[in-house]
Amino acid sequence: MISFSNWGEWMRHALELSATIAFTLSGVMTAARSRLDAVGVYAVAFLTALGGGTLRDILLDLRPFFWVRHVEYLWGVLALSTVAMMFMRRRHFEPTEKAIQLPDALGLGLFAAVGVDLASAHGMPALVAVLMGVVTPVFGGVLRDIVCNQIPAAFSDHRPYALCAFLGGWVYLGLQALQTPDWLALSATVFFTAGLRMLALWRDWQLPIWRVDH
């Protein structure tokens, strides 16, 4: 029988692996839309899936990086990228912006939960933990868009993105303060963050654009 602590560790690992899968798909489809070659697709997939978590580990001074501790992430990104490219080529699938938004929203929720949970477990102050929940999902997408020669969607798409992860982090800490079981706090954070992002897309909520009047 799996103890509660082991169950919590297993769930964190499962969430991070699921987020890696979701962001790999997001990276592959974005690279395909940008007409990159196969090497470019692999590079974008790895940056999208692993970039945010790597920056998080650097900021939290965690060594080795999460994808070194769990090398299956590397194999997973490599295998999924290959399968996705073959599928899109065989089916003549042209990824649209809407097709990218679903795995991107799922990855946002999953990585936000993992980031804030990991930082909290290492004794970081509340605001730092929440910011780690933002950095983990957002930075990979920023790298993806820069490599694809785009203004990062996290900054130019005025529908809430990083804000969803920021609010989701506070949901996690609030549930932790209420001594909610880890699995419930993590699950609630994933559903809240991803759900808020999908709701923002569906309702076309817009953050105000910063303008300086001359």
PDB file of C-alpha atoms in Angstrom:
ATOM      1  CA  MET A   1       0.000   0.000   0.000  1.00  0.00           C
ATOM      2  CA  ILE A   2       1.302   3.444  -0.958  1.00  0.00           C
ATOM      3  CA  SER A   3       1.687   5.806   1.975  1.00  0.00           C
ATOM      4  CA  PHE A   4       0.296   9.331   1.841  1.00  0.00           C
ATOM      5  CA  SER A   5       3.731  10.925   1.479  1.00  0.00           C
ATOM      6  CA  ASN A   6       4.662   8.582  -1.356  1.00  0.00           C
ATOM      7  CA  TRP A   7       1.326   9.265  -3.017  1.00  0.00           C
ATOM      8  CA  GLY A   8       2.040  12.997  -2.897  1.00  0.00           C
ATOM      9  CA  GLU A   9       5.488  12.530  -4.434  1.00  0.00           C
ATOM     10  CA  TRP A  10       4.045  10.290  -7.134  1.00  0.00           C
ATOM     11  CA  MET A  11       1.399  12.866  -7.982  1.00  0.00           C
ATOM     12  CA  ARG A  12       3.932  15.693  -8.301  1.00  0.00           C
ATOM     13  CA  HIS A  13       5.968  13.541 -10.671  1.00  0.00           C
ATOM     14  CA  ALA A  14       2.842  12.629 -12.665  1.00  0.00           C
ATOM     15  CA  LEU A  15       1.792  16.273 -12.955  1.00  0.00           C
ATOM     16  CA  GLU A  16       5.226  17.371 -14.135  1.00  0.00           C
ATOM     17  CA  LEU A  17       5.357  14.560 -16.687  1.00  0.00           C
ATOM     18  CA  SER A  18       1.859  15.447 -17.926  1.00  0.00           C
ATOM     19  CA  ALA A  19       2.840  19.112 -18.204  1.00  0.00           C
ATOM     20  CA  THR A  20       5.928  18.136 -20.180  1.00  0.00           C
ATOM     21  CA  ILE A  21       3.751  16.181 -22.609  1.00  0.00           C
ATOM     22  CA  ALA A  22       1.295  19.062 -23.003  1.00  0.00           C
ATOM     23  CA  PHE A  23       4.018  21.638 -23.622  1.00  0.00           C
ATOM     24  CA  THR A  24       5.824  19.317 -26.032  1.00  0.00           C
ATOM     25  CA  LEU A  25       2.692  19.232 -28.198  1.00  0.00           C
ATOM     26  CA  SER A  26       2.368  22.994 -27.919  1.00  0.00           C
ATOM     27  CA  GLY A  27       5.983  23.440 -29.006  1.00  0.00           C
ATOM     28  CA  VAL A  28       5.738  21.025 -31.931  1.00  0.00           C
ATOM     29  CA  MET A  29       2.591  22.675 -33.280  1.00  0.00           C
ATOM     30  CA  THR A  30       4.012  26.179 -32.903  1.00  0.00           C
ATOM     31  CA  ALA A  31       7.210  25.127 -34.689  1.00  0.00           C
ATOM     32  CA  ALA A  32       5.144  23.521 -37.462  1.00  0.00           C
ATOM     33  CA  ARG A  33       3.182  26.740 -37.934  1.00  0.00           C
ATOM     34  CA  SER A  34       6.482  28.606 -38.236  1.00  0.00           C
ATOM     35  CA  ARG A  35       7.663  26.172 -40.955  1.00  0.00           C
ATOM     36  CA  LEU A  36      10.796  25.086 -39.100  1.00  0.00           C
ATOM     37  CA  ASP A  37      12.755  22.029 -40.181  1.00  0.00           C
ATOM     38  CA  ALA A  38      12.898  18.837 -38.100  1.00  0.00           C
ATOM     39  CA  VAL A  39      15.862  20.027 -36.015  1.00  0.00           C
ATOM     40  CA  GLY A  40      14.032  23.254 -35.279  1.00  0.00           C
ATOM     41  CA  VAL A  41      10.903  21.366 -34.247  1.00  0.00           C
ATOM     42  CA  TYR A  42      12.878  19.229 -31.790  1.00  0.00           C
ATOM     43  CA  ALA A  43      14.657  22.292 -30.394  1.00  0.00           C
ATOM     44  CA  VAL A  44      11.418  24.196 -29.874  1.00  0.00           C
ATOM     45  CA  ALA A  45       9.751  21.154 -28.300  1.00  0.00           C
ATOM     46  CA  PHE A  46      12.595  20.727 -25.786  1.00  0.00           C
ATOM     47  CA  LEU A  47      12.724  24.444 -24.957  1.00  0.00           C
ATOM     48  CA  THR A  48       8.964  24.659 -24.459  1.00  0.00           C
ATOM     49  CA  ALA A  49       8.706  21.511 -22.356  1.00  0.00           C
ATOM     50  CA  LEU A  50      11.833  21.916 -20.224  1.00  0.00           C
ATOM     51  CA  GLY A  51      12.775  25.603 -20.295  1.00  0.00           C
ATOM     52  CA  GLY A  52      10.513  26.866 -17.519  1.00  0.00           C
ATOM     53  CA  GLY A  53      11.297  24.015 -15.147  1.00  0.00           C
ATOM     54  CA  THR A  54      15.013  24.497 -15.757  1.00  0.00           C
ATOM     55  CA  LEU A  55      14.837  28.196 -14.858  1.00  0.00           C
ATOM     56  CA  ARG A  56      12.827  27.281 -11.755  1.00  0.00           C
ATOM     57  CA  ASP A  57      15.501  24.795 -10.668  1.00  0.00           C
ATOM     58  CA  ILE A  58      18.216  27.410 -11.262  1.00  0.00           C
ATOM     59  CA  LEU A  59      16.390  30.009  -9.168  1.00  0.00           C
ATOM     60  CA  LEU A  60      15.711  27.491  -6.389  1.00  0.00           C
ATOM     61  CA  ASP A  61      19.312  26.199  -6.619  1.00  0.00           C
ATOM     62  CA  LEU A  62      18.170  22.619  -7.247  1.00  0.00           C
ATOM     63  CA  ARG A  63      20.718  20.232  -8.744  1.00  0.00           C
ATOM     64  CA  PRO A  64      20.624  18.164 -10.802  1.00  0.00           C
ATOM     65  CA  PHE A  65      17.854  19.654 -12.948  1.00  0.00           C
ATOM     66  CA  PHE A  66      14.527  17.833 -12.973  1.00  0.00           C
ATOM     67  CA  TRP A  67      15.087  16.394 -16.451  1.00  0.00           C
ATOM     68  CA  VAL A  68      18.459  15.011 -15.335  1.00  0.00           C
ATOM     69  CA  ARG A  69      16.928  13.375 -12.257  1.00  0.00           C
ATOM     70  CA  HIS A  70      14.142  11.966 -14.422  1.00  0.00           C
ATOM     71  CA  VAL A  71      15.702  11.250 -17.802  1.00  0.00           C
ATOM     72  CA  GLU A  72      12.404   9.779 -19.001  1.00  0.00           C
ATOM     73  CA  TYR A  73      11.311  13.370 -19.631  1.00  0.00           C
ATOM     74  CA  LEU A  74      13.977  13.686 -22.324  1.00  0.00           C
ATOM     75  CA  TRP A  75      12.971  10.417 -23.946  1.00  0.00           C
ATOM     76  CA  GLY A  76       9.320  11.414 -23.717  1.00  0.00           C
ATOM     77  CA  VAL A  77       9.859  14.756 -25.454  1.00  0.00           C
ATOM     78  CA  LEU A  78      11.954  13.087 -28.153  1.00  0.00           C
ATOM     79  CA  ALA A  79       9.437  10.295 -28.776  1.00  0.00           C
ATOM     80  CA  LEU A  80       6.344  12.496 -28.653  1.00  0.00           C
ATOM     81  CA  SER A  81       7.892  15.076 -30.981  1.00  0.00           C
ATOM     82  CA  THR A  82       8.710  12.349 -33.497  1.00  0.00           C
ATOM     83  CA  VAL A  83       5.226  10.827 -33.343  1.00  0.00           C
ATOM     84  CA  ALA A  84       3.558  14.244 -33.580  1.00  0.00           C
ATOM     85  CA  MET A  85       5.604  15.226 -36.636  1.00  0.00           C
ATOM     86  CA  MET A  86       4.828  11.926 -38.356  1.00  0.00           C
ATOM     87  CA  PHE A  87       1.119  12.283 -37.558  1.00  0.00           C
ATOM     88  CA  MET A  88       0.919  15.846 -38.858  1.00  0.00           C
ATOM     89  CA  ARG A  89       2.794  14.924 -42.020  1.00  0.00           C
ATOM     90  CA  ARG A  90       0.712  11.818 -42.737  1.00  0.00           C
ATOM     91  CA  ARG A  91      -2.621  13.462 -41.926  1.00  0.00           C
ATOM     92  CA  HIS A  92      -1.648  16.791 -43.516  1.00  0.00           C
ATOM     93  CA  PHE A  93      -2.591  18.396 -40.218  1.00  0.00           C
ATOM     94  CA  GLU A  94      -2.139  22.162 -40.150  1.00  0.00           C
ATOM     95  CA  PRO A  95      -2.093  23.284 -36.503  1.00  0.00           C
ATOM     96  CA  THR A  96      -4.216  26.342 -35.818  1.00  0.00           C
ATOM     97  CA  GLU A  97      -3.941  28.787 -32.956  1.00  0.00           C
ATOM     98  CA  LYS A  98      -6.969  27.162 -31.302  1.00  0.00           C
ATOM     99  CA  ALA A  99      -5.370  23.711 -31.592  1.00  0.00           C
ATOM    100  CA  ILE A 100      -2.324  24.992 -29.708  1.00  0.00           C
ATOM    101  CA  GLN A 101      -4.363  26.678 -26.978  1.00  0.00           C
ATOM    102  CA  LEU A 102      -5.722  23.485 -25.373  1.00  0.00           C
ATOM    103  CA  PRO A 103      -2.399  21.732 -24.587  1.00  0.00           C
ATOM    104  CA  ASP A 104      -0.933  25.120 -23.707  1.00  0.00           C
ATOM    105  CA  ALA A 105      -3.682  25.784 -21.134  1.00  0.00           C
ATOM    106  CA  LEU A 106      -3.309  22.289 -19.677  1.00  0.00           C
ATOM    107  CA  GLY A 107       0.458  22.698 -19.447  1.00  0.00           C
ATOM    108  CA  LEU A 108      -0.029  26.081 -17.788  1.00  0.00           C
ATOM    109  CA  GLY A 109      -2.162  24.579 -15.034  1.00  0.00           C
ATOM    110  CA  LEU A 110       0.026  21.528 -14.518  1.00  0.00           C
ATOM    111  CA  PHE A 111       3.356  23.355 -14.379  1.00  0.00           C
ATOM    112  CA  ALA A 112       1.901  26.147 -12.216  1.00  0.00           C
ATOM    113  CA  ALA A 113       0.866  23.576  -9.614  1.00  0.00           C
ATOM    114  CA  VAL A 114       4.235  21.838  -9.703  1.00  0.00           C
ATOM    115  CA  GLY A 115       6.186  25.099  -9.496  1.00  0.00           C
ATOM    116  CA  VAL A 116       4.401  26.547  -6.479  1.00  0.00           C
ATOM    117  CA  ASP A 117       4.355  23.169  -4.728  1.00  0.00           C
ATOM    118  CA  LEU A 118       8.084  22.588  -5.187  1.00  0.00           C
ATOM    119  CA  ALA A 119       9.018  26.086  -4.041  1.00  0.00           C
ATOM    120  CA  SER A 120       6.733  25.801  -1.017  1.00  0.00           C
ATOM    121  CA  ALA A 121       8.225  22.420  -0.120  1.00  0.00           C
ATOM    122  CA  HIS A 122      11.686  24.048  -0.095  1.00  0.00           C
ATOM    123  CA  GLY A 123      10.575  26.693   2.378  1.00  0.00           C
ATOM    124  CA  MET A 124      10.291  29.650   0.015  1.00  0.00           C
ATOM    125  CA  PRO A 125       8.215  32.676   1.119  1.00  0.00           C
ATOM    126  CA  ALA A 126       4.662  32.766  -0.205  1.00  0.00           C
ATOM    127  CA  LEU A 127       5.257  35.340  -2.952  1.00  0.00           C
ATOM    128  CA  VAL A 128       8.410  33.576  -4.156  1.00  0.00           C
ATOM    129  CA  ALA A 129       6.551  30.253  -4.276  1.00  0.00           C
ATOM    130  CA  VAL A 130       3.742  31.808  -6.311  1.00  0.00           C
ATOM    131  CA  LEU A 131       6.240  33.389  -8.717  1.00  0.00           C
ATOM    132  CA  MET A 132       7.884  29.992  -9.209  1.00  0.00           C
ATOM    133  CA  GLY A 133       4.421  28.771 -10.164  1.00  0.00           C
ATOM    134  CA  VAL A 134       4.388  31.483 -12.829  1.00  0.00           C
ATOM    135  CA  VAL A 135       7.949  31.065 -14.090  1.00  0.00           C
ATOM    136  CA  THR A 136       7.676  27.291 -14.525  1.00  0.00           C
ATOM    137  CA  PRO A 137       4.927  27.331 -17.187  1.00  0.00           C
ATOM    138  CA  VAL A 138       5.469  30.775 -18.707  1.00  0.00           C
ATOM    139  CA  PHE A 139       9.211  30.815 -19.445  1.00  0.00           C
ATOM    140  CA  GLY A 140       9.091  27.770 -21.731  1.00  0.00           C
ATOM    141  CA  GLY A 141       6.428  29.444 -23.857  1.00  0.00           C
ATOM    142  CA  VAL A 142       8.481  32.636 -23.982  1.00  0.00           C
ATOM    143  CA  LEU A 143      11.494  30.693 -25.292  1.00  0.00           C
ATOM    144  CA  ARG A 144       9.248  28.899 -27.805  1.00  0.00           C
ATOM    145  CA  ASP A 145       7.922  32.133 -29.256  1.00  0.00           C
ATOM    146  CA  ILE A 146      11.320  33.860 -29.355  1.00  0.00           C
ATOM    147  CA  VAL A 147      12.890  30.962 -31.278  1.00  0.00           C
ATOM    148  CA  CYS A 148       9.900  31.006 -33.650  1.00  0.00           C
ATOM    149  CA  ASN A 149      10.534  34.733 -34.225  1.00  0.00           C
ATOM    150  CA  GLN A 150       7.340  35.872 -32.519  1.00  0.00           C
ATOM    151  CA  ILE A 151       6.607  38.350 -29.770  1.00  0.00           C
ATOM    152  CA  PRO A 152       5.972  36.048 -26.768  1.00  0.00           C
ATOM    153  CA  ALA A 153       2.253  35.392 -26.460  1.00  0.00           C
ATOM    154  CA  ALA A 154       2.551  35.714 -22.674  1.00  0.00           C
ATOM    155  CA  PHE A 155       3.232  39.433 -23.229  1.00  0.00           C
ATOM    156  CA  SER A 156       1.359  40.250 -26.447  1.00  0.00           C
ATOM    157  CA  ASP A 157      -1.821  38.153 -26.145  1.00  0.00           C
ATOM    158  CA  HIS A 158      -3.864  40.363 -23.867  1.00  0.00           C
ATOM    159  CA  ARG A 159      -6.039  37.486 -22.674  1.00  0.00           C
ATOM    160  CA  PRO A 160      -4.879  36.483 -19.156  1.00  0.00           C
ATOM    161  CA  TYR A 161      -2.096  33.872 -19.162  1.00  0.00           C
ATOM    162  CA  ALA A 162       0.591  34.486 -16.545  1.00  0.00           C
ATOM    163  CA  LEU A 163      -2.120  36.035 -14.369  1.00  0.00           C
ATOM    164  CA  CYS A 164      -3.954  32.688 -14.330  1.00  0.00           C
ATOM    165  CA  ALA A 165      -0.838  30.957 -12.973  1.00  0.00           C
ATOM    166  CA  PHE A 166      -0.318  33.750 -10.439  1.00  0.00           C
ATOM    167  CA  LEU A 167      -3.853  33.410  -9.076  1.00  0.00           C
ATOM    168  CA  GLY A 168      -3.602  29.620  -9.170  1.00  0.00           C
ATOM    169  CA  GLY A 169      -0.532  29.784  -6.955  1.00  0.00           C
ATOM    170  CA  TRP A 170      -2.478  31.638  -4.282  1.00  0.00           C
ATOM    171  CA  VAL A 171      -5.228  29.027  -4.518  1.00  0.00           C
ATOM    172  CA  TYR A 172      -2.628  26.364  -3.733  1.00  0.00           C
ATOM    173  CA  LEU A 173      -1.182  28.262  -0.772  1.00  0.00           C
ATOM    174  CA  GLY A 174      -4.660  28.997   0.571  1.00  0.00           C
ATOM    175  CA  LEU A 175      -5.585  25.320   0.480  1.00  0.00           C
ATOM    176  CA  GLN A 176      -2.270  24.408   2.096  1.00  0.00           C
ATOM    177  CA  ALA A 177      -2.968  26.895   4.890  1.00  0.00           C
ATOM    178  CA  LEU A 178      -6.258  25.066   5.461  1.00  0.00           C
ATOM    179  CA  GLN A 179      -4.241  21.825   5.759  1.00  0.00           C
ATOM    180  CA  THR A 180      -5.857  20.364   2.659  1.00  0.00           C
ATOM    181  CA  PRO A 181      -4.254  17.096   1.465  1.00  0.00           C
ATOM    182  CA  ASP A 182      -1.473  17.663  -1.063  1.00  0.00           C
ATOM    183  CA  TRP A 183      -3.238  15.782  -3.845  1.00  0.00           C
ATOM    184  CA  LEU A 184      -6.353  17.934  -3.459  1.00  0.00           C
ATOM    185  CA  ALA A 185      -4.414  21.213  -3.357  1.00  0.00           C
ATOM    186  CA  LEU A 186      -2.456  20.219  -6.468  1.00  0.00           C
ATOM    187  CA  SER A 187      -5.556  19.075  -8.352  1.00  0.00           C
ATOM    188  CA  ALA A 188      -7.496  22.211  -7.455  1.00  0.00           C
ATOM    189  CA  THR A 189      -4.604  24.395  -8.625  1.00  0.00           C
ATOM    190  CA  VAL A 190      -4.414  22.598 -11.969  1.00  0.00           C
ATOM    191  CA  PHE A 191      -8.152  22.833 -12.609  1.00  0.00           C
ATOM    192  CA  PHE A 192      -8.392  26.439 -11.437  1.00  0.00           C
ATOM    193  CA  THR A 193      -5.436  27.675 -13.495  1.00  0.00           C
ATOM    194  CA  ALA A 194      -6.199  25.764 -16.697  1.00  0.00           C
ATOM    195  CA  GLY A 195      -9.929  26.408 -16.338  1.00  0.00           C
ATOM    196  CA  LEU A 196      -9.415  30.139 -15.834  1.00  0.00           C
ATOM    197  CA  ARG A 197      -7.212  30.296 -18.929  1.00  0.00           C
ATOM    198  CA  MET A 198      -9.767  28.413 -21.048  1.00  0.00           C
ATOM    199  CA  LEU A 199     -12.556  30.624 -19.704  1.00  0.00           C
ATOM    200  CA  ALA A 200     -10.539  33.724 -20.589  1.00  0.00           C
ATOM    201  CA  LEU A 201     -10.102  32.406 -24.133  1.00  0.00           C
ATOM    202  CA  TRP A 202     -13.766  31.474 -24.466  1.00  0.00           C
ATOM    203  CA  ARG A 203     -15.047  34.791 -23.104  1.00  0.00           C
ATOM    204  CA  ASP A 204     -12.245  36.736 -24.801  1.00  0.00           C
ATOM    205  CA  TRP A 205     -11.290  38.537 -21.617  1.00  0.00           C
ATOM    206  CA  GLN A 206      -8.676  41.207 -22.277  1.00  0.00           C
ATOM    207  CA  LEU A 207      -6.143  42.782 -19.964  1.00  0.00           C
ATOM    208  CA  PRO A 208      -5.757  46.551 -20.462  1.00  0.00           C
ATOM    209  CA  ILE A 209      -3.088  47.592 -22.946  1.00  0.00           C
ATOM    210  CA  TRP A 210      -0.413  49.885 -21.538  1.00  0.00           C
ATOM    211  CA  ARG A 211      -0.386  53.169 -23.428  1.00  0.00           C
ATOM    212  CA  VAL A 212       1.598  56.331 -22.840  1.00  0.00           C
ATOM    213  CA  ASP A 213      -0.130  59.419 -24.181  1.00  0.00           C
ATOM    214  CA  HIS A 214       2.189  61.886 -25.818  1.00  0.00           C
TER     215      HIS A 214
END
